[in-house]
């Protein structure tokens, strides 16, 4: 079986699959090579073992603790990656993964006191780090608050019994759950919150709320996983983006990335890391002003020819794309 792309050189075999919740599955993978990663990192997965479609998923396992490398995936309607991984991939199949990536790890942000905050499927790096802290930093004071839609949506429900955790359920809260959403009061009740390193993962509006509230409570060490980017609704004013093939025109708010502009207008574009690392979102700009925050995977010739990484490109005026 040949490697679909040099970005995903690690071949892994599916050992077993576990359904976690009505719409989330964990795939346990066996890798014959050494696969180095840190708790909290993610990897790109070659979808359908092709070079065309890469998707980023958190490695929900923990190095030195978990017997397998695991991916924990929420099935999204029309999701090319999650649909394949949760519907079609079976035990014994092979997947191709990239090297582990990402800075959202406890090793990057060492501390004696943590507050880990997760919502929904954003719990995957949080559980990975929680296990890691239990094994490698057992004296650390770790508080976890995990928000879900309803009690049946708790991912790793059995395993959470091993660790102190506050579970928050928006609907149908039963004994053991705080009803509603994460609130300022709940955050303020965390002992000594201002002296904790706060790490959060979940939908962008949730993380924005967390950031605003914990900073208001005096937290100075705050990190969020910038991985879950919701697609914004298209707008009718702002900068104009035109594509030549097919011929289309749409608008994007000042300050958005080119990737956000393309996605919210349903222009097909590959995106995995969203951080200028994987190179998936390479796009050619024919004319217009823009700034870039990463050109990491582009050659000098490609940059000279107008190629950008859409996730790292900020239009400064109207743009025309090839
Ligand atoms: S999505 Fe990875 S470089 Fe843009």
mmCIF file of C-alpha atoms and ligand atoms in Angstrom:
data_model
loop_
_atom_site.group_PDB
_atom_site.id
_atom_site.type_symbol
_atom_site.label_atom_id
_atom_site.label_comp_id
_atom_site.label_asym_id
_atom_site.label_seq_id
_atom_site.Cartn_x
_atom_site.Cartn_y
_atom_site.Cartn_z
ATOM 1 C CA UNK A 1 0.000 0.000 0.000
ATOM 2 C CA UNK A 2 1.657 3.229 -1.064
ATOM 3 C CA UNK A 3 1.827 6.432 0.898
ATOM 4 C CA UNK A 4 -0.857 8.784 -0.464
ATOM 5 C CA UNK A 5 1.128 11.957 0.304
ATOM 6 C CA UNK A 6 4.467 12.746 1.915
ATOM 7 C CA UNK A 7 2.528 14.802 4.480
ATOM 8 C CA UNK A 8 1.053 11.590 5.916
ATOM 9 C CA UNK A 9 3.920 9.080 6.131
ATOM 10 C CA UNK A 10 2.667 6.996 9.101
ATOM 11 C CA UNK A 11 0.593 3.969 8.210
ATOM 12 C CA UNK A 12 -1.628 2.789 11.053
ATOM 13 C CA UNK A 13 -4.022 -0.124 11.282
ATOM 14 C CA UNK A 14 -7.405 0.136 12.930
ATOM 15 C CA UNK A 15 -7.350 -2.244 15.893
ATOM 16 C CA UNK A 16 -10.860 -1.543 17.145
ATOM 17 C CA UNK A 17 -13.575 1.112 17.113
ATOM 18 C CA UNK A 18 -15.651 2.210 20.070
ATOM 19 C CA UNK A 19 -18.811 4.277 19.994
ATOM 20 C CA UNK A 20 -18.540 6.919 22.719
ATOM 21 C CA UNK A 21 -21.831 8.795 22.309
ATOM 22 C CA UNK A 22 -24.649 8.772 19.717
ATOM 23 C CA UNK A 23 -22.444 10.721 17.260
ATOM 24 C CA UNK A 24 -18.839 10.201 18.408
ATOM 25 C CA UNK A 25 -16.539 7.236 17.808
ATOM 26 C CA UNK A 26 -12.972 6.462 18.932
ATOM 27 C CA UNK A 27 -10.708 4.646 16.480
ATOM 28 C CA UNK A 28 -7.815 2.802 18.149
ATOM 29 C CA UNK A 29 -4.836 2.552 15.828
ATOM 30 C CA UNK A 30 -1.771 0.402 15.855
ATOM 31 C CA UNK A 31 1.431 1.880 14.409
ATOM 32 C CA UNK A 32 4.377 -0.385 13.615
ATOM 33 C CA UNK A 33 6.795 2.567 13.612
ATOM 34 C CA UNK A 34 7.679 4.754 16.551
ATOM 35 C CA UNK A 35 5.170 7.559 16.568
ATOM 36 C CA UNK A 36 6.203 10.460 18.769
ATOM 37 C CA UNK A 37 3.605 12.909 19.980
ATOM 38 C CA UNK A 38 2.667 15.006 22.974
ATOM 39 C CA UNK A 39 -0.637 14.859 24.817
ATOM 40 C CA UNK A 40 -2.900 17.493 23.244
ATOM 41 C CA UNK A 41 -1.403 17.437 19.749
ATOM 42 C CA UNK A 42 -3.235 16.611 16.536
ATOM 43 C CA UNK A 43 -2.416 14.853 13.283
ATOM 44 C CA UNK A 44 -3.560 15.156 9.715
ATOM 45 C CA UNK A 45 -5.364 12.128 8.344
ATOM 46 C CA UNK A 46 -5.423 11.311 4.652
ATOM 47 C CA UNK A 47 -9.119 10.831 3.943
ATOM 48 C CA UNK A 48 -9.859 7.776 1.781
ATOM 49 C CA UNK A 49 -6.090 7.331 1.673
ATOM 50 C CA UNK A 50 -5.832 10.015 -0.990
ATOM 51 C CA UNK A 51 -3.602 13.059 -1.304
ATOM 52 C CA UNK A 52 -6.520 15.357 -2.081
ATOM 53 C CA UNK A 53 -8.272 15.528 1.233
ATOM 54 C CA UNK A 54 -6.524 15.885 4.566
ATOM 55 C CA UNK A 55 -8.299 16.536 7.819
ATOM 56 C CA UNK A 56 -6.860 17.339 11.244
ATOM 57 C CA UNK A 57 -7.953 15.354 14.290
ATOM 58 C CA UNK A 58 -6.726 15.484 17.850
ATOM 59 C CA UNK A 59 -4.802 12.456 19.037
ATOM 60 C CA UNK A 60 -7.081 11.653 21.950
ATOM 61 C CA UNK A 61 -4.680 9.063 23.367
ATOM 62 C CA UNK A 62 -1.796 9.819 25.718
ATOM 63 C CA UNK A 63 1.811 8.822 25.044
ATOM 64 C CA UNK A 64 3.146 6.408 27.630
ATOM 65 C CA UNK A 65 -0.352 5.762 28.988
ATOM 66 C CA UNK A 66 -2.701 4.637 26.198
ATOM 67 C CA UNK A 67 -2.089 1.235 24.598
ATOM 68 C CA UNK A 68 -3.121 2.563 21.156
ATOM 69 C CA UNK A 69 -3.018 5.817 19.261
ATOM 70 C CA UNK A 70 -6.606 7.010 19.177
ATOM 71 C CA UNK A 71 -8.671 9.467 17.175
ATOM 72 C CA UNK A 72 -12.017 10.487 18.640
ATOM 73 C CA UNK A 73 -14.294 11.850 15.937
ATOM 74 C CA UNK A 74 -17.714 13.468 15.867
ATOM 75 C CA UNK A 75 -19.710 12.552 12.780
ATOM 76 C CA UNK A 76 -20.669 15.722 10.957
ATOM 77 C CA UNK A 77 -23.401 15.668 8.304
ATOM 78 C CA UNK A 78 -21.693 15.996 4.918
ATOM 79 C CA UNK A 79 -18.279 15.819 6.627
ATOM 80 C CA UNK A 80 -15.951 14.202 4.077
ATOM 81 C CA UNK A 81 -13.496 13.179 6.772
ATOM 82 C CA UNK A 82 -15.732 12.301 9.678
ATOM 83 C CA UNK A 83 -18.270 10.531 7.467
ATOM 84 C CA UNK A 84 -15.627 8.212 6.056
ATOM 85 C CA UNK A 85 -13.915 7.593 9.386
ATOM 86 C CA UNK A 86 -17.082 6.899 11.356
ATOM 87 C CA UNK A 87 -19.172 5.099 8.713
ATOM 88 C CA UNK A 88 -16.866 3.255 6.353
ATOM 89 C CA UNK A 89 -13.544 2.595 8.037
ATOM 90 C CA UNK A 90 -13.545 -0.840 9.677
ATOM 91 C CA UNK A 91 -11.361 -2.859 11.976
ATOM 92 C CA UNK A 92 -8.218 -3.972 10.109
ATOM 93 C CA UNK A 93 -8.258 -1.056 7.643
ATOM 94 C CA UNK A 94 -5.237 1.196 7.243
ATOM 95 C CA UNK A 95 -5.076 4.956 7.741
ATOM 96 C CA UNK A 96 -2.225 7.334 6.940
ATOM 97 C CA UNK A 97 -1.348 10.030 9.474
ATOM 98 C CA UNK A 98 1.041 12.974 9.496
ATOM 99 C CA UNK A 99 3.543 13.688 12.204
ATOM 100 C CA UNK A 100 1.928 15.068 15.339
ATOM 101 C CA UNK A 101 1.490 18.835 15.295
ATOM 102 C CA UNK A 102 0.358 21.664 17.530
ATOM 103 C CA UNK A 103 1.417 23.672 20.539
ATOM 104 C CA UNK A 104 -1.601 23.013 22.745
ATOM 105 C CA UNK A 105 0.134 20.717 25.234
ATOM 106 C CA UNK A 106 0.969 20.761 28.927
ATOM 107 C CA UNK A 107 4.593 20.214 28.029
ATOM 108 C CA UNK A 108 4.541 23.554 26.233
ATOM 109 C CA UNK A 109 2.767 25.198 29.155
ATOM 110 C CA UNK A 110 4.116 23.581 32.336
ATOM 111 C CA UNK A 111 2.408 24.568 35.593
ATOM 112 C CA UNK A 112 1.558 23.285 39.046
ATOM 113 C CA UNK A 113 -2.092 24.317 38.822
ATOM 114 C CA UNK A 114 -4.371 23.928 35.846
ATOM 115 C CA UNK A 115 -7.941 24.637 34.947
ATOM 116 C CA UNK A 116 -8.885 22.609 31.848
ATOM 117 C CA UNK A 117 -12.110 23.664 30.143
ATOM 118 C CA UNK A 118 -13.759 21.661 27.371
ATOM 119 C CA UNK A 119 -17.001 21.758 25.438
ATOM 120 C CA UNK A 120 -18.344 18.966 23.245
ATOM 121 C CA UNK A 121 -15.745 17.176 21.152
ATOM 122 C CA UNK A 122 -13.176 19.722 22.365
ATOM 123 C CA UNK A 123 -12.665 17.329 25.243
ATOM 124 C CA UNK A 124 -10.286 15.190 23.159
ATOM 125 C CA UNK A 125 -7.039 17.112 23.855
ATOM 126 C CA UNK A 126 -8.250 17.850 27.386
ATOM 127 C CA UNK A 127 -8.603 14.145 28.246
ATOM 128 C CA UNK A 128 -5.275 13.411 26.600
ATOM 129 C CA UNK A 129 -3.599 16.023 28.805
ATOM 130 C CA UNK A 130 -5.550 14.990 31.910
ATOM 131 C CA UNK A 131 -4.170 11.453 31.658
ATOM 132 C CA UNK A 132 -0.703 12.810 30.963
ATOM 133 C CA UNK A 133 -0.796 15.033 34.049
ATOM 134 C CA UNK A 134 -2.001 12.127 36.218
ATOM 135 C CA UNK A 135 0.963 10.034 35.122
ATOM 136 C CA UNK A 136 3.779 12.530 34.706
ATOM 137 C CA UNK A 137 2.803 15.368 37.045
ATOM 138 C CA UNK A 138 0.756 13.643 39.761
ATOM 139 C CA UNK A 139 1.229 16.483 42.246
ATOM 140 C CA UNK A 140 -0.341 19.028 39.895
ATOM 141 C CA UNK A 141 -3.629 20.526 41.065
ATOM 142 C CA UNK A 142 -5.935 19.988 38.067
ATOM 143 C CA UNK A 143 -9.545 21.155 37.826
ATOM 144 C CA UNK A 144 -11.677 20.232 34.819
ATOM 145 C CA UNK A 145 -15.007 21.674 33.701
ATOM 146 C CA UNK A 146 -16.620 19.868 30.768
ATOM 147 C CA UNK A 147 -19.736 21.222 29.054
ATOM 148 C CA UNK A 148 -22.027 19.025 26.949
ATOM 149 C CA UNK A 149 -25.437 19.341 25.336
ATOM 150 C CA UNK A 150 -26.933 16.524 27.410
ATOM 151 C CA UNK A 151 -25.626 13.804 29.753
ATOM 152 C CA UNK A 152 -25.566 11.223 26.939
ATOM 153 C CA UNK A 153 -23.038 13.389 25.077
ATOM 154 C CA UNK A 154 -20.254 12.963 27.633
ATOM 155 C CA UNK A 155 -17.265 11.542 25.754
ATOM 156 C CA UNK A 156 -15.026 9.188 27.793
ATOM 157 C CA UNK A 157 -17.852 8.969 30.356
ATOM 158 C CA UNK A 158 -16.391 5.907 32.133
ATOM 159 C CA UNK A 159 -12.902 7.308 32.276
ATOM 160 C CA UNK A 160 -13.980 10.633 33.746
ATOM 161 C CA UNK A 161 -14.938 8.735 36.929
ATOM 162 C CA UNK A 162 -11.209 8.477 37.670
ATOM 163 C CA UNK A 163 -10.662 12.234 37.713
ATOM 164 C CA UNK A 164 -12.293 15.158 39.481
ATOM 165 C CA UNK A 165 -14.483 16.875 36.899
ATOM 166 C CA UNK A 166 -17.415 19.267 36.916
ATOM 167 C CA UNK A 167 -19.879 18.244 34.207
ATOM 168 C CA UNK A 168 -22.224 20.888 32.824
ATOM 169 C CA UNK A 169 -25.249 19.830 30.737
ATOM 170 C CA UNK A 170 -27.277 22.318 28.744
ATOM 171 C CA UNK A 171 -30.305 19.990 28.545
ATOM 172 C CA UNK A 172 -31.616 17.170 30.686
ATOM 173 C CA UNK A 173 -29.151 17.575 33.548
ATOM 174 C CA UNK A 174 -29.405 14.693 35.996
ATOM 175 C CA UNK A 175 -27.663 14.055 39.298
ATOM 176 C CA UNK A 176 -23.947 14.797 38.925
ATOM 177 C CA UNK A 177 -24.424 17.562 36.322
ATOM 178 C CA UNK A 178 -24.601 21.314 36.712
ATOM 179 C CA UNK A 179 -27.600 22.413 34.598
ATOM 180 C CA UNK A 180 -27.172 25.056 31.888
ATOM 181 C CA UNK A 181 -24.025 26.480 30.362
ATOM 182 C CA UNK A 182 -20.673 27.496 31.733
ATOM 183 C CA UNK A 183 -21.135 30.722 33.682
ATOM 184 C CA UNK A 184 -18.979 33.398 35.222
ATOM 185 C CA UNK A 185 -20.130 32.200 38.658
ATOM 186 C CA UNK A 186 -18.991 28.644 37.978
ATOM 187 C CA UNK A 187 -15.588 29.875 36.851
ATOM 188 C CA UNK A 188 -15.324 32.169 39.874
ATOM 189 C CA UNK A 189 -15.982 29.186 42.152
ATOM 190 C CA UNK A 190 -12.765 27.440 41.012
ATOM 191 C CA UNK A 191 -10.311 27.779 43.910
ATOM 192 C CA UNK A 192 -7.487 30.207 43.245
ATOM 193 C CA UNK A 193 -8.411 30.555 39.571
ATOM 194 C CA UNK A 194 -6.141 33.563 38.979
ATOM 195 C CA UNK A 195 -3.085 31.442 39.720
ATOM 196 C CA UNK A 196 -3.971 28.635 37.347
ATOM 197 C CA UNK A 197 -2.870 27.951 33.821
ATOM 198 C CA UNK A 198 -6.136 27.784 31.890
ATOM 199 C CA UNK A 199 -6.373 25.672 28.739
ATOM 200 C CA UNK A 200 -9.572 25.380 26.746
ATOM 201 C CA UNK A 201 -10.892 23.624 23.665
ATOM 202 C CA UNK A 202 -14.364 23.777 22.119
ATOM 203 C CA UNK A 203 -16.400 25.801 19.647
ATOM 204 C CA UNK A 204 -15.011 29.295 19.001
ATOM 205 C CA UNK A 205 -17.837 31.221 20.768
ATOM 206 C CA UNK A 206 -17.348 29.031 23.854
ATOM 207 C CA UNK A 207 -13.606 29.677 23.888
ATOM 208 C CA UNK A 208 -14.171 33.411 23.385
ATOM 209 C CA UNK A 209 -16.479 33.420 26.416
ATOM 210 C CA UNK A 210 -13.955 31.476 28.483
ATOM 211 C CA UNK A 211 -11.143 33.823 27.496
ATOM 212 C CA UNK A 212 -13.097 36.935 28.366
ATOM 213 C CA UNK A 213 -14.303 35.613 31.708
ATOM 214 C CA UNK A 214 -11.116 34.024 33.015
ATOM 215 C CA UNK A 215 -9.084 37.088 32.103
ATOM 216 C CA UNK A 216 -11.625 39.200 34.006
ATOM 217 C CA UNK A 217 -11.013 36.869 36.968
ATOM 218 C CA UNK A 218 -7.277 37.606 36.880
ATOM 219 C CA UNK A 219 -5.977 34.664 34.827
ATOM 220 C CA UNK A 220 -2.794 35.584 32.976
ATOM 221 C CA UNK A 221 -1.783 32.174 31.604
ATOM 222 C CA UNK A 222 -4.477 31.305 29.075
ATOM 223 C CA UNK A 223 -4.255 29.006 26.027
ATOM 224 C CA UNK A 224 -6.875 27.850 23.591
ATOM 225 C CA UNK A 225 -6.838 25.314 20.790
ATOM 226 C CA UNK A 226 -7.578 27.260 17.629
ATOM 227 C CA UNK A 227 -8.612 24.216 15.764
ATOM 228 C CA UNK A 228 -12.388 24.355 15.721
ATOM 229 C CA UNK A 229 -13.384 27.119 13.360
ATOM 230 C CA UNK A 230 -17.070 27.470 12.664
ATOM 231 C CA UNK A 231 -18.065 28.538 9.193
ATOM 232 C CA UNK A 232 -19.465 32.062 9.274
ATOM 233 C CA UNK A 233 -22.536 33.069 7.294
ATOM 234 C CA UNK A 234 -21.788 34.803 3.983
ATOM 235 C CA UNK A 235 -21.934 38.608 3.978
ATOM 236 C CA UNK A 236 -23.010 41.045 1.283
ATOM 237 C CA UNK A 237 -20.533 43.853 1.932
ATOM 238 C CA UNK A 238 -16.862 44.222 2.794
ATOM 239 C CA UNK A 239 -13.920 43.226 0.605
ATOM 240 C CA UNK A 240 -14.741 41.654 -2.741
ATOM 241 C CA UNK A 241 -13.233 38.282 -3.659
ATOM 242 C CA UNK A 242 -13.539 37.045 -7.236
ATOM 243 C CA UNK A 243 -12.663 33.619 -8.556
ATOM 244 C CA UNK A 244 -11.911 33.006 -12.228
ATOM 245 C CA UNK A 245 -12.642 29.274 -12.305
ATOM 246 C CA UNK A 246 -15.562 29.139 -11.933
ATOM 247 C CA UNK A 247 -16.358 32.832 -12.272
ATOM 248 C CA UNK A 248 -17.818 33.957 -8.964
ATOM 249 C CA UNK A 249 -17.882 36.999 -6.756
ATOM 250 C CA UNK A 250 -18.570 37.277 -3.059
ATOM 251 C CA UNK A 251 -17.702 39.453 -0.086
ATOM 252 C CA UNK A 252 -15.851 38.970 3.163
ATOM 253 C CA UNK A 253 -15.550 41.127 6.285
ATOM 254 C CA UNK A 254 -12.312 43.053 6.804
ATOM 255 C CA UNK A 255 -10.112 41.024 9.178
ATOM 256 C CA UNK A 256 -11.202 37.552 8.063
ATOM 257 C CA UNK A 257 -8.792 35.090 6.520
ATOM 258 C CA UNK A 258 -9.045 34.048 2.922
ATOM 259 C CA UNK A 259 -9.905 30.535 4.100
ATOM 260 C CA UNK A 260 -12.855 31.844 6.135
ATOM 261 C CA UNK A 261 -14.022 33.825 3.102
ATOM 262 C CA UNK A 262 -13.876 30.750 0.869
ATOM 263 C CA UNK A 263 -15.534 28.418 3.352
ATOM 264 C CA UNK A 264 -18.380 30.745 4.221
ATOM 265 C CA UNK A 265 -19.138 31.080 0.521
ATOM 266 C CA UNK A 266 -18.915 27.343 -0.094
ATOM 267 C CA UNK A 267 -15.913 27.572 -2.413
ATOM 268 C CA UNK A 268 -14.217 24.145 -2.286
ATOM 269 C CA UNK A 269 -10.925 24.407 -0.382
ATOM 270 C CA UNK A 270 -8.912 21.893 1.601
ATOM 271 C CA UNK A 271 -8.001 22.839 5.134
ATOM 272 C CA UNK A 272 -6.550 20.795 7.921
ATOM 273 C CA UNK A 273 -4.260 22.582 10.359
ATOM 274 C CA UNK A 274 -5.663 26.119 9.843
ATOM 275 C CA UNK A 275 -2.350 27.386 11.099
ATOM 276 C CA UNK A 276 -0.135 27.673 8.049
ATOM 277 C CA UNK A 277 1.611 24.364 8.700
ATOM 278 C CA UNK A 278 0.163 21.614 6.516
ATOM 279 C CA UNK A 279 -0.005 23.388 3.160
ATOM 280 C CA UNK A 280 -3.455 21.979 2.300
ATOM 281 C CA UNK A 281 -5.082 25.324 1.591
ATOM 282 C CA UNK A 282 -2.625 26.567 -1.060
ATOM 283 C CA UNK A 283 -4.448 29.069 -3.273
ATOM 284 C CA UNK A 284 -3.289 31.343 -6.091
ATOM 285 C CA UNK A 285 -4.013 35.067 -5.922
ATOM 286 C CA UNK A 286 -3.950 36.740 -9.338
ATOM 287 C CA UNK A 287 -4.251 40.308 -8.082
ATOM 288 C CA UNK A 288 -5.002 42.391 -5.008
ATOM 289 C CA UNK A 289 -3.433 43.332 -1.693
ATOM 290 C CA UNK A 290 -3.046 40.894 1.163
ATOM 291 C CA UNK A 291 -0.795 40.123 4.124
ATOM 292 C CA UNK A 292 0.348 36.670 5.196
ATOM 293 C CA UNK A 293 1.268 35.168 8.541
ATOM 294 C CA UNK A 294 2.773 31.931 7.184
ATOM 295 C CA UNK A 295 4.330 30.782 3.932
ATOM 296 C CA UNK A 296 5.861 27.743 5.575
ATOM 297 C CA UNK A 297 5.131 25.136 2.918
ATOM 298 C CA UNK A 298 5.492 27.378 -0.139
ATOM 299 C CA UNK A 299 8.583 27.620 -2.343
ATOM 300 C CA UNK A 300 10.040 31.002 -3.256
ATOM 301 C CA UNK A 301 8.796 30.486 -6.792
ATOM 302 C CA UNK A 302 5.262 29.762 -5.593
ATOM 303 C CA UNK A 303 5.273 32.896 -3.441
ATOM 304 C CA UNK A 304 6.529 34.912 -6.411
ATOM 305 C CA UNK A 305 3.731 33.415 -8.504
ATOM 306 C CA UNK A 306 1.093 34.626 -6.017
ATOM 307 C CA UNK A 307 0.422 31.442 -4.090
ATOM 308 C CA UNK A 308 -0.709 31.867 -0.485
ATOM 309 C CA UNK A 309 -1.879 29.627 2.328
ATOM 310 C CA UNK A 310 -5.515 30.683 2.551
ATOM 311 C CA UNK A 311 -5.666 30.083 6.301
ATOM 312 C CA UNK A 312 -2.768 32.496 6.786
ATOM 313 C CA UNK A 313 -3.752 35.121 4.226
ATOM 314 C CA UNK A 314 -5.587 38.300 5.238
ATOM 315 C CA UNK A 315 -7.074 40.215 2.311
ATOM 316 C CA UNK A 316 -6.321 43.950 2.591
ATOM 317 C CA UNK A 317 -8.418 44.891 -0.425
ATOM 318 C CA UNK A 318 -10.400 43.236 -3.199
ATOM 319 C CA UNK A 319 -8.759 40.032 -4.459
ATOM 320 C CA UNK A 320 -8.942 38.021 -7.649
ATOM 321 C CA UNK A 321 -8.161 34.320 -7.302
ATOM 322 C CA UNK A 322 -7.158 31.930 -10.078
HETATM 323 S S1 LIG B 1 -4.978 24.647 6.471
HETATM 324 FE FE1 LIG B 1 -2.950 23.974 6.826
HETATM 325 S S2 LIG B 1 -1.730 25.502 5.887
HETATM 326 FE FE2 LIG B 1 -3.751 26.229 5.707
#
